[in-house]
Short mmCIF file of C-alpha atoms in Angstrom, two decimals:
data_model
loop_
_atom_site.label_atom_id
_atom_site.label_comp_id
_atom_site.label_asym_id
_atom_site.label_seq_id
_atom_site.Cartn_x
_atom_site.Cartn_y
_atom_site.Cartn_z
CA MET A 12 53.72 19.90 -21.43
CA GLU A 13 50.76 17.71 -22.10
CA ARG A 14 52.75 14.64 -21.11
CA VAL A 15 53.73 16.18 -17.79
CA SER A 16 50.06 16.92 -17.13
CA ARG A 17 49.14 13.36 -18.02
CA ILE A 18 51.79 11.86 -15.74
CA LEU A 19 50.69 14.15 -12.95
CA GLY A 20 47.09 13.04 -13.54
CA TYR A 21 47.97 9.37 -13.21
CA THR A 22 50.02 10.09 -10.10
CA VAL A 23 46.97 11.76 -8.60
CA ILE A 24 44.82 8.70 -9.33
CA LEU A 25 47.42 6.41 -7.75
CA PHE A 26 47.75 8.61 -4.67
CA MET A 27 44.00 8.93 -4.41
CA ILE A 28 43.59 5.15 -4.26
CA LEU A 29 46.33 4.94 -1.64
CA SER A 30 44.65 7.73 0.33
CA LEU A 31 41.28 6.01 0.28
CA TYR A 32 42.92 2.80 1.41
CA GLY A 33 44.74 4.70 4.14
CA ALA A 34 41.65 6.50 5.37
CA PHE A 35 39.44 3.42 5.43
CA ARG A 36 41.80 0.53 6.15
CA ILE A 37 45.04 1.69 7.74
CA ALA A 38 43.82 4.49 10.00
CA PRO A 39 42.33 3.12 13.23
CA THR A 40 38.72 3.82 14.10
CA GLU A 41 38.42 6.77 16.41
CA ARG A 42 37.26 5.58 19.79
CA ILE A 43 34.72 8.28 20.62
CA MET A 44 33.52 9.51 17.27
CA GLY A 45 33.54 6.17 15.49
CA ASP A 46 33.75 5.68 11.76
CA VAL A 47 32.54 9.14 10.89
CA GLN A 48 35.92 10.48 11.96
CA ARG A 49 37.26 9.11 8.67
CA ILE A 50 35.69 12.14 6.95
CA PHE A 51 38.34 14.17 8.73
CA TYR A 52 41.26 13.20 6.44
CA PHE A 53 39.59 14.33 3.25
CA HIS A 54 37.67 17.19 4.83
CA VAL A 55 40.76 18.90 6.25
CA SER A 56 42.85 18.28 3.13
CA ILE A 57 40.19 19.78 0.88
CA ALA A 58 39.83 22.77 3.20
CA LEU A 59 43.55 23.42 2.97
CA GLN A 60 43.47 23.18 -0.83
CA ALA A 61 40.52 25.57 -1.02
CA PHE A 62 42.53 28.08 0.95
CA ILE A 63 45.57 27.56 -1.29
CA ALA A 64 43.38 28.06 -4.37
CA PHE A 65 42.14 31.39 -3.01
CA PHE A 66 45.70 32.36 -2.25
CA VAL A 67 46.50 31.73 -5.91
CA VAL A 68 43.57 34.01 -6.82
CA PHE A 69 45.02 36.69 -4.56
CA ILE A 70 48.52 36.50 -6.06
CA ALA A 71 47.28 36.25 -9.66
CA SER A 72 45.00 39.26 -9.08
CA ILE A 73 47.91 41.37 -7.85
CA VAL A 74 50.07 40.31 -10.78
CA TYR A 75 47.25 41.11 -13.20
CA LEU A 76 46.87 44.65 -11.88
CA LEU A 77 50.61 45.17 -12.17
CA LYS A 78 51.15 43.57 -15.58
CA LYS A 79 47.74 43.94 -17.26
CA ASP A 80 48.12 40.60 -18.99
CA LEU A 81 44.77 38.81 -19.24
CA LEU A 82 46.59 35.52 -18.75
CA TRP A 83 46.73 36.27 -15.03
CA ASP A 84 43.04 37.02 -14.96
CA ARG A 85 42.36 33.63 -16.48
CA LEU A 86 44.57 31.97 -13.88
CA ALA A 87 42.79 33.84 -11.07
CA SER A 88 39.33 32.88 -12.27
CA CYS A 89 40.31 29.22 -12.74
CA ALA A 90 41.75 29.08 -9.23
CA ALA A 91 38.65 30.78 -7.84
CA GLU A 92 36.46 28.21 -9.52
CA ILE A 93 38.44 25.33 -8.00
CA GLY A 94 38.50 27.07 -4.63
CA LEU A 95 34.74 27.45 -4.75
CA LEU A 96 34.28 23.78 -5.63
CA PHE A 97 36.48 22.75 -2.71
CA THR A 98 34.81 25.16 -0.30
CA THR A 99 31.42 23.74 -1.22
CA LEU A 100 32.68 20.22 -0.55
CA VAL A 101 34.21 21.31 2.76
CA LEU A 102 30.94 22.86 3.91
CA ILE A 103 28.88 19.79 3.01
CA THR A 104 31.28 17.25 4.49
CA GLY A 105 31.67 19.42 7.57
CA MET A 106 27.92 19.36 8.13
CA LEU A 107 27.82 15.62 7.66
CA TRP A 108 30.48 15.32 10.35
CA ALA A 109 28.88 17.79 12.71
CA ARG A 110 25.53 16.03 12.75
CA PRO A 111 26.62 12.72 14.37
CA VAL A 112 29.41 14.20 16.50
CA TRP A 113 27.93 17.47 17.79
CA ASN A 114 24.31 16.53 17.18
CA VAL A 115 23.72 19.62 15.04
CA TRP A 116 24.08 20.21 11.32
CA TRP A 117 25.63 23.57 11.84
CA THR A 118 27.23 25.47 14.69
CA TRP A 119 28.43 29.06 14.63
CA ASP A 120 31.98 28.11 15.33
CA PRO A 121 34.55 30.62 13.96
CA ARG A 122 36.02 28.12 11.54
CA LEU A 123 32.63 27.24 10.09
CA VAL A 124 31.51 30.84 9.82
CA THR A 125 34.74 31.87 8.15
CA THR A 126 34.38 29.10 5.57
CA LEU A 127 30.81 30.13 4.89
CA ILE A 128 31.77 33.79 4.45
CA LEU A 129 34.59 32.73 2.16
CA TRP A 130 32.06 30.85 0.07
CA PHE A 131 29.82 33.93 -0.15
CA ILE A 132 32.71 36.16 -1.18
CA TYR A 133 33.74 33.97 -4.09
CA VAL A 134 30.18 33.36 -5.23
CA ALA A 135 29.85 37.14 -5.44
CA TYR A 136 33.18 37.18 -7.32
CA PHE A 137 31.65 35.05 -10.05
CA MET A 138 28.40 37.01 -10.07
CA VAL A 139 30.36 40.17 -10.79
CA ARG A 140 32.34 38.39 -13.49
CA SER A 141 29.20 37.26 -15.25
CA ALA A 142 27.70 40.76 -15.04
CA VAL A 143 30.58 42.46 -16.90
CA THR A 144 31.11 41.83 -20.61
CA ASP A 145 34.29 43.76 -21.39
CA PRO A 146 37.25 41.42 -20.66
CA GLY A 147 39.65 44.11 -19.43
CA ARG A 148 37.10 45.64 -17.15
CA ARG A 149 36.00 42.24 -15.87
CA ALA A 150 39.61 41.38 -15.10
CA ARG A 151 40.21 44.62 -13.19
CA PHE A 152 37.01 44.33 -11.16
CA SER A 153 37.52 40.71 -10.24
CA ALA A 154 41.16 41.34 -9.35
CA VAL A 155 40.08 44.02 -6.88
CA ILE A 156 37.53 41.65 -5.35
CA GLY A 157 40.06 38.82 -5.27
CA ILE A 158 42.50 40.98 -3.31
CA VAL A 159 40.01 42.57 -0.91
CA GLY A 160 38.23 39.25 -0.32
CA PHE A 161 41.38 37.38 0.59
CA ILE A 162 42.66 40.06 2.96
CA ASP A 163 39.27 40.09 4.66
CA VAL A 164 39.45 36.41 5.61
CA PRO A 165 41.74 36.66 8.69
CA ILE A 166 39.70 39.61 9.97
CA VAL A 167 36.48 37.63 9.63
CA ARG A 168 38.16 34.77 11.46
CA LEU A 169 39.28 37.04 14.30
CA SER A 170 35.94 38.81 14.67
CA THR A 171 33.93 35.59 14.69
CA ARG A 172 36.27 34.13 17.30
CA TRP A 173 35.84 37.13 19.60
CA TRP A 174 32.12 37.15 18.95
CA ARG A 175 31.56 33.67 20.40
CA SER A 176 34.45 33.72 22.86
CA ILE A 177 32.11 33.46 25.85
CA HIS A 178 31.09 29.95 24.86
CA PRO A 179 33.60 27.15 25.26
CA LEU A 180 34.15 25.89 21.78
CA LEU A 181 32.52 22.66 20.74
CA SER A 182 35.26 21.93 18.35
CA GLN A 183 38.27 21.54 20.59
CA GLU A 184 40.08 18.74 18.89
CA GLY A 185 41.49 17.36 22.12
CA GLY A 186 45.01 15.96 22.47
CA GLY A 187 47.41 14.95 19.77
CA LEU A 188 46.50 12.77 16.88
CA ASP A 189 47.34 9.07 16.86
CA PRO A 190 50.62 8.61 14.88
CA THR A 191 49.01 6.34 12.29
CA MET A 192 46.22 8.84 11.79
CA MET A 193 48.83 11.55 11.39
CA LYS A 194 50.61 9.59 8.66
CA VAL A 195 47.36 8.99 6.79
CA MET A 196 46.53 12.67 7.16
CA LEU A 197 49.84 13.65 5.58
CA LEU A 198 49.31 11.22 2.72
CA VAL A 199 45.86 12.61 1.96
CA MET A 200 47.18 16.15 2.14
CA VAL A 201 49.91 15.37 -0.39
CA THR A 202 47.31 13.71 -2.61
CA PHE A 203 45.07 16.73 -2.62
CA THR A 204 47.96 19.13 -3.17
CA LEU A 205 48.84 17.17 -6.31
CA PHE A 206 45.18 17.03 -7.29
CA ASN A 207 44.80 20.76 -6.86
CA LEU A 208 47.91 21.39 -8.92
CA TRP A 209 46.75 19.11 -11.72
CA LEU A 210 43.21 20.50 -11.68
CA LEU A 211 44.42 24.07 -11.83
CA TRP A 212 46.75 23.21 -14.69
CA TYR A 213 44.02 21.43 -16.60
CA ARG A 214 41.46 24.16 -16.01
CA PHE A 215 43.92 26.88 -16.95
CA ASN A 216 44.71 25.02 -20.13
CA LEU A 217 41.02 25.04 -20.98
CA ALA A 218 40.86 28.78 -20.40
CA GLN A 219 43.80 29.20 -22.77
CA MET A 220 42.02 27.11 -25.39
CA ASP A 221 38.92 29.21 -24.96
CA LYS A 222 41.04 32.29 -25.58
CA GLU A 223 42.50 30.69 -28.71
CA VAL A 224 38.99 30.07 -30.04
CA GLU A 225 38.13 33.72 -29.47
CA ASP A 226 41.31 34.83 -31.25
CA LEU A 227 40.66 32.57 -34.23
CA LYS A 228 37.12 33.88 -34.50
CA MET A 229 38.50 37.41 -34.51
CA THR A 230 40.92 36.56 -37.33
CA LEU A 231 38.10 35.06 -39.34
CA GLU A 232 35.90 38.07 -38.85
CA GLU A 233 38.65 40.45 -39.88
CA GLY A 234 39.50 38.37 -42.94
CA GLY A 235 35.94 37.67 -44.00
CA MET B 19 33.23 16.95 28.26
CA ARG B 20 32.30 15.41 24.99
CA LYS B 21 29.05 13.55 25.12
CA GLU B 22 28.76 9.99 23.91
CA VAL B 23 28.40 9.63 20.21
CA ASP B 24 26.49 6.87 18.54
CA VAL B 25 29.36 5.02 16.91
CA LYS B 26 27.20 3.37 14.25
CA ASN B 27 27.38 6.48 12.11
CA TRP B 28 28.89 5.08 8.92
CA ILE B 29 25.91 6.42 6.94
CA TYR B 30 27.24 9.95 7.42
CA LEU B 31 30.71 8.83 6.43
CA PHE B 32 29.31 7.16 3.35
CA THR B 33 27.26 10.22 2.38
CA ALA B 34 30.25 12.51 2.86
CA TYR B 35 32.45 10.49 0.55
CA ALA B 36 29.61 10.11 -1.93
CA VAL B 37 29.22 13.89 -1.98
CA ILE B 38 32.95 14.45 -2.46
CA TRP B 39 33.20 12.01 -5.32
CA THR B 40 30.01 12.99 -7.14
CA GLY B 41 31.01 16.65 -6.80
CA VAL B 42 34.51 16.09 -8.13
CA LEU B 43 33.35 13.72 -10.86
CA ILE B 44 30.66 16.04 -12.17
CA TYR B 45 33.17 18.87 -12.26
CA LEU B 46 35.79 16.73 -14.01
CA LEU B 47 33.36 15.35 -16.59
CA LYS B 48 32.22 18.87 -17.36
CA GLN B 49 35.82 19.93 -17.90
CA PHE B 50 36.60 16.89 -20.07
CA GLY B 51 33.58 17.60 -22.22
CA GLU B 52 34.58 21.23 -22.48
CA GLN B 53 38.09 20.28 -23.55
CA ARG B 54 36.84 18.06 -26.35
CA ARG B 55 34.46 20.75 -27.54
CA LEU B 56 37.19 23.39 -27.54
CA ALA B 57 39.71 21.12 -29.28
CA ARG B 58 37.22 20.44 -32.06
CA GLU B 59 36.36 24.10 -32.32
CA ILE B 60 40.01 25.10 -32.61
CA GLU B 61 40.61 22.53 -35.33
CA ARG B 62 37.61 23.72 -37.30
CA LEU B 63 38.51 27.38 -36.99
CA LYS B 64 42.14 26.73 -37.91
CA ALA B 65 41.04 24.97 -41.07
CA GLU B 66 38.78 27.89 -41.91
CA VAL B 67 41.57 30.38 -41.36
CA LYS B 68 43.83 28.34 -43.62
CA GLY B 69 41.16 28.27 -46.33
CA LEU B 70 40.74 32.01 -46.05
CA LYS B 71 44.48 32.60 -46.38
CA GLY B 72 44.60 30.27 -49.39
CA ARG B 73 41.93 32.29 -51.20
CA GLN B 74 43.67 35.57 -50.55
CA MET C 18 45.58 71.52 -7.10
CA SER C 19 46.69 69.93 -3.91
CA TYR C 20 45.47 66.46 -3.07
CA LEU C 21 43.46 67.43 -0.01
CA ARG C 22 41.82 70.28 -1.83
CA ALA C 23 40.74 67.88 -4.55
CA VAL C 24 39.24 65.57 -1.97
CA PHE C 25 37.26 68.33 -0.35
CA THR C 26 36.15 69.77 -3.69
CA ILE C 27 34.58 66.43 -4.53
CA LEU C 28 32.98 66.22 -1.11
CA TRP C 29 31.64 69.74 -1.50
CA LYS C 30 30.32 68.99 -4.99
CA ASP C 31 28.36 66.03 -3.61
CA VAL C 32 27.02 68.08 -0.70
CA LEU C 33 25.89 70.86 -3.04
CA LEU C 34 24.21 68.36 -5.31
CA GLU C 35 22.46 66.81 -2.33
CA LEU C 36 21.31 70.25 -1.15
CA HIS C 37 19.75 70.77 -4.56
CA THR C 38 18.15 67.40 -5.14
CA ARG C 39 17.64 66.18 -1.55
CA GLU C 40 17.43 62.74 -3.03
CA VAL C 41 19.94 60.52 -1.24
CA ILE C 42 19.59 61.43 2.42
CA SER C 43 15.82 61.59 2.37
CA SER C 44 15.39 58.20 0.74
CA MET C 45 18.00 56.61 3.03
CA LEU C 46 16.36 58.15 6.07
CA PHE C 47 12.87 57.12 5.08
CA PHE C 48 14.08 53.59 4.50
CA SER C 49 15.99 53.27 7.78
CA ILE C 50 13.00 54.51 9.78
CA LEU C 51 10.80 52.04 7.93
CA VAL C 52 13.19 49.23 8.84
CA VAL C 53 13.08 50.24 12.50
CA VAL C 54 9.27 50.26 12.45
CA VAL C 55 9.03 46.92 10.65
CA PHE C 56 11.42 45.34 13.13
CA ASN C 57 9.14 46.45 15.89
CA PHE C 58 6.39 44.25 14.50
CA ALA C 59 8.79 41.38 13.88
CA PHE C 60 10.33 41.34 17.37
CA ASP C 61 7.79 43.17 19.54
CA LEU C 62 10.45 45.46 20.94
CA ARG C 63 9.71 46.17 24.60
CA GLY C 64 11.57 46.21 27.90
CA GLU C 65 14.42 43.69 28.06
CA GLU C 66 14.00 42.71 24.45
CA LEU C 67 14.44 46.29 23.36
CA LEU C 68 17.85 46.65 24.98
CA ARG C 69 18.96 43.32 23.59
CA TYR C 70 17.86 43.96 20.02
CA ALA C 71 18.33 47.71 19.68
CA PRO C 72 22.00 47.62 18.52
CA GLY C 73 21.26 45.01 15.88
CA VAL C 74 18.09 46.67 14.66
CA LEU C 75 19.79 50.04 14.37
CA TRP C 76 22.83 48.73 12.55
CA ILE C 77 20.75 46.67 10.14
CA ALA C 78 18.68 49.75 9.39
CA PHE C 79 21.86 51.79 8.83
CA ILE C 80 23.47 49.22 6.60
CA PHE C 81 20.43 48.55 4.44
CA ALA C 82 19.80 52.26 4.06
CA GLY C 83 23.50 52.79 3.37
CA VAL C 84 23.35 50.39 0.44
CA LEU C 85 20.57 52.51 -1.04
CA GLY C 86 22.75 55.59 -0.74
CA LEU C 87 25.79 53.88 -2.21
CA ASN C 88 23.80 52.72 -5.19
CA ARG C 89 23.00 56.35 -5.91
CA SER C 90 26.51 57.61 -5.29
CA PHE C 91 28.17 56.66 -8.57
CA LEU C 92 24.94 56.19 -10.49
CA LEU C 93 24.26 59.92 -10.44
CA GLU C 94 27.75 60.55 -11.81
CA LYS C 95 27.29 57.93 -14.48
CA GLU C 96 23.86 59.05 -15.61
CA GLU C 97 24.79 62.70 -15.89
CA GLY C 98 28.16 61.91 -17.41
CA GLY C 99 29.81 63.47 -14.40
CA ILE C 100 32.22 60.61 -13.99
CA ILE C 101 33.84 61.39 -17.32
CA GLY C 102 34.32 64.96 -16.23
CA LEU C 103 35.83 63.77 -12.98
CA MET C 104 38.18 61.45 -14.77
CA LEU C 105 39.24 64.11 -17.26
CA SER C 106 39.99 66.57 -14.51
CA PRO C 107 43.60 66.65 -13.34
CA VAL C 108 42.80 64.87 -10.13
CA GLU C 109 44.23 61.63 -8.90
CA ARG C 110 41.79 58.74 -8.97
CA SER C 111 42.37 58.04 -5.31
CA ALA C 112 41.32 61.62 -4.51
CA ILE C 113 37.99 60.93 -6.21
CA TYR C 114 37.69 57.83 -4.06
CA SER C 115 38.51 59.67 -0.83
CA GLY C 116 36.05 62.44 -1.63
CA LYS C 117 33.32 59.89 -2.30
CA VAL C 118 34.12 58.03 0.92
CA LEU C 119 33.75 61.27 2.83
CA SER C 120 30.49 62.27 1.17
CA ASN C 121 29.00 58.84 1.74
CA LEU C 122 30.19 58.99 5.33
CA VAL C 123 28.65 62.41 5.90
CA PHE C 124 25.30 61.46 4.35
CA MET C 125 25.13 58.26 6.34
CA ILE C 126 26.03 59.90 9.65
CA ILE C 127 23.27 62.46 9.13
CA MET C 128 20.83 59.67 8.34
CA GLU C 129 21.98 57.68 11.37
CA VAL C 130 21.71 60.54 13.81
CA ILE C 131 18.17 61.39 12.70
CA THR C 132 17.18 57.72 12.81
CA GLY C 133 18.62 57.59 16.33
CA VAL C 134 16.48 60.53 17.40
CA VAL C 135 13.38 58.97 15.89
CA PHE C 136 14.26 55.70 17.60
CA PHE C 137 14.48 57.49 20.92
CA PHE C 138 11.01 58.99 20.52
CA LEU C 139 9.38 55.83 19.17
CA TYR C 140 10.63 53.57 21.93
CA ASP C 141 11.33 56.04 24.71
CA PHE C 142 14.77 54.48 24.57
CA LEU C 143 17.01 56.14 27.14
CA PRO C 144 20.06 53.82 26.87
CA LEU C 145 20.69 55.40 23.50
CA TYR C 146 21.77 58.54 25.29
CA ARG C 147 23.46 56.98 28.27
CA ASN C 148 26.89 57.39 26.83
CA LEU C 149 26.41 59.59 23.80
CA PRO C 150 30.03 60.51 22.92
CA SER C 151 31.10 56.85 22.98
CA LEU C 152 28.13 55.91 20.87
CA VAL C 153 28.90 58.58 18.29
CA PHE C 154 32.49 57.38 18.19
CA ILE C 155 31.42 53.80 17.49
CA LEU C 156 28.94 55.06 14.91
CA PHE C 157 31.72 56.96 13.18
CA LEU C 158 34.16 54.04 13.09
CA GLY C 159 31.56 51.53 11.91
CA THR C 160 30.13 53.82 9.26
CA LEU C 161 33.61 54.69 8.03
CA GLY C 162 34.34 51.00 7.53
CA PHE C 163 31.08 50.63 5.65
CA SER C 164 31.81 53.65 3.48
CA VAL C 165 35.40 52.61 2.75
CA ILE C 166 34.43 49.21 1.34
CA GLY C 167 31.05 50.37 0.05
CA THR C 168 32.47 53.18 -2.06
CA LEU C 169 35.07 50.89 -3.60
CA PHE C 170 32.49 48.26 -4.47
CA SER C 171 29.83 50.66 -5.69
CA GLY C 172 32.47 51.94 -8.13
CA ILE C 173 32.62 48.38 -9.39
CA THR C 174 28.96 47.43 -9.40
CA VAL C 175 27.79 50.64 -11.05
CA ASN C 176 29.54 49.38 -14.19
CA THR C 177 27.85 46.00 -14.18
CA LYS C 178 24.54 44.86 -15.55
CA ALA C 179 22.80 44.06 -12.27
CA ARG C 180 24.21 46.83 -10.10
CA GLU C 181 21.47 47.27 -7.48
CA ILE C 182 21.40 43.61 -6.58
CA LEU C 183 25.15 42.99 -6.85
CA LEU C 184 26.29 45.65 -4.41
CA PRO C 185 24.86 44.09 -1.24
CA LEU C 186 25.87 40.60 -2.37
CA LEU C 187 29.44 41.77 -2.67
CA LEU C 188 29.40 44.08 0.31
CA PHE C 189 27.83 42.10 3.14
CA PRO C 190 30.25 39.16 3.29
CA ILE C 191 33.24 41.49 3.39
CA LEU C 192 31.55 43.66 6.02
CA VAL C 193 30.91 40.81 8.47
CA PRO C 194 33.72 41.94 10.82
CA VAL C 195 32.41 45.52 10.82
CA ILE C 196 28.87 44.39 11.56
CA ILE C 197 29.95 42.11 14.40
CA ALA C 198 32.26 44.71 15.93
CA ALA C 199 29.85 47.63 15.58
CA VAL C 200 26.86 45.77 16.97
CA SER C 201 28.85 44.31 19.87
CA ALA C 202 30.43 47.65 20.78
CA THR C 203 27.09 49.46 20.54
CA GLY C 204 25.52 46.86 22.80
CA ILE C 205 28.26 47.25 25.39
CA VAL C 206 27.88 51.01 25.48
CA MET C 207 24.08 50.86 25.59
CA ARG C 208 24.23 48.56 28.58
CA GLY C 209 26.03 51.37 30.35
CA GLU C 210 29.48 49.84 30.41
CA GLY C 211 32.46 52.01 29.65
CA LEU C 212 34.16 52.36 26.32
CA GLU C 213 37.13 50.36 27.65
CA GLU C 214 34.93 47.28 27.75
CA ALA C 215 34.52 47.60 24.02
CA SER C 216 38.16 48.40 23.33
CA LYS C 217 38.93 45.22 21.38
CA TRP C 218 36.02 45.89 19.04
CA LEU C 219 37.12 49.49 18.59
CA LYS C 220 40.63 48.30 17.77
CA LEU C 221 39.20 45.91 15.23
CA LEU C 222 37.16 48.69 13.62
CA VAL C 223 40.13 51.06 13.50
CA ALA C 224 42.32 48.34 11.99
CA PHE C 225 39.65 47.48 9.42
CA ASP C 226 39.17 51.12 8.46
CA ILE C 227 42.87 51.86 8.07
CA LEU C 228 43.70 48.61 6.29
CA PHE C 229 40.95 48.78 3.72
CA PHE C 230 41.19 52.52 3.22
CA SER C 231 44.85 52.28 2.26
CA LEU C 232 44.19 49.22 0.13
CA SER C 233 41.32 50.94 -1.68
CA ILE C 234 43.44 54.03 -2.29
CA ALA C 235 45.94 51.73 -3.98
CA VAL C 236 43.48 49.83 -6.17
CA PHE C 237 40.80 52.42 -6.93
CA GLU C 238 42.58 53.67 -10.04
CA TYR C 239 41.95 50.24 -11.57
CA VAL C 240 38.25 50.51 -10.81
CA LEU C 241 37.79 53.81 -12.61
CA GLU C 242 40.27 53.21 -15.40
CA GLU C 243 38.75 53.19 -18.87
#
């Protein structure tokens, strides 16, 4: 298992180098937005992975409530942590893109608001986790939040879109993407999917080790 | 309808990638450190458990 | 005991308790009126401004006051050991949830109506009564959404270390759709437009209420399980 993880890790590094090369060298410079458009490839890929991570939280939370195996709680919390990391990066890179292109750091566009709300929900998820000591109870509570939070996302998206529907959106992406840009985009997306997979695996492994430490301590206490 | 953008905006691009990589690196280094700590801890505890079993 | 009877017994229990202690509604009401008054100083609510800000001010007052009430809802049970009695009783967990949703809804509606009356007198605010039935309908749907999610989450936060502070942190992000829909619909009605103009917001509120009520019914047993 460890070897598979290692191979996957090296693959990620290789793909990451290719992606960087693709985003900076192969992809043409966008005519209107200029170089800053090169944020796009990584920004969108990370956003997608954040969403996938939260989807994993959602599924793992449901499975936990059905099976009551703390393994699923560990998986959910690891995925939530990675999702939160990615969401933070998406928000920051998004602002750095918005500033030169739209001339503002932030705009209340539905996509931006939804990402921000998502971030709030999963920060609260971890605040609840750290405020409950009993593992079973913590798992049940966070599973409920993981499920409710994920289902809420499309509704937030819809409501924020209706809310600002009077204004023409600033963020209309315009026509289709240049084919080379599209290819680079796909490459970066694959890279980050692999990265997400590896990261989740690695992080989950750590959570399992943490559990093993707890178990060993318990054995020692019982014996001693 | 898009207004002209100052195309010399590489500083934002640079900052964005710097943020991504520092963020990811800090996270990864934290995890690597954690893994080493846990591995050592497990080894130590396993040895202790063995010693305890031996005495019994 | 039939399911519905269990739900109404719990509602009735909460109402009786409130009649005795008069703790929850009075503190919620006092707080919501205070919010309305403080907002007056912050925004200088007059004329045009008043009509523009009134829906937001009212809903913020309701929601902040509602959080106060929710914090009490399970805390009273926990402090007096009532929750153990409830859990030992042969009642389904989801019935406890539904009863609590109803009692929170009832308390909040009472608080909201009185706040509305006070608002009318303080600001001489006629638009509030331009289309009263529609307004009450929106109030009901929005408050139900608040109560549905709020009751579920207060069941969670009451068992944590930092319950008073955690509840709004958990609640507000999830409630964003309710807040947007309720404030927008209230604004439409206050401007004198018909309820049809607000139909998409009403649909959103109804969908939110039904979706999260059924979901909470399904997961609440895990919140109360010991």
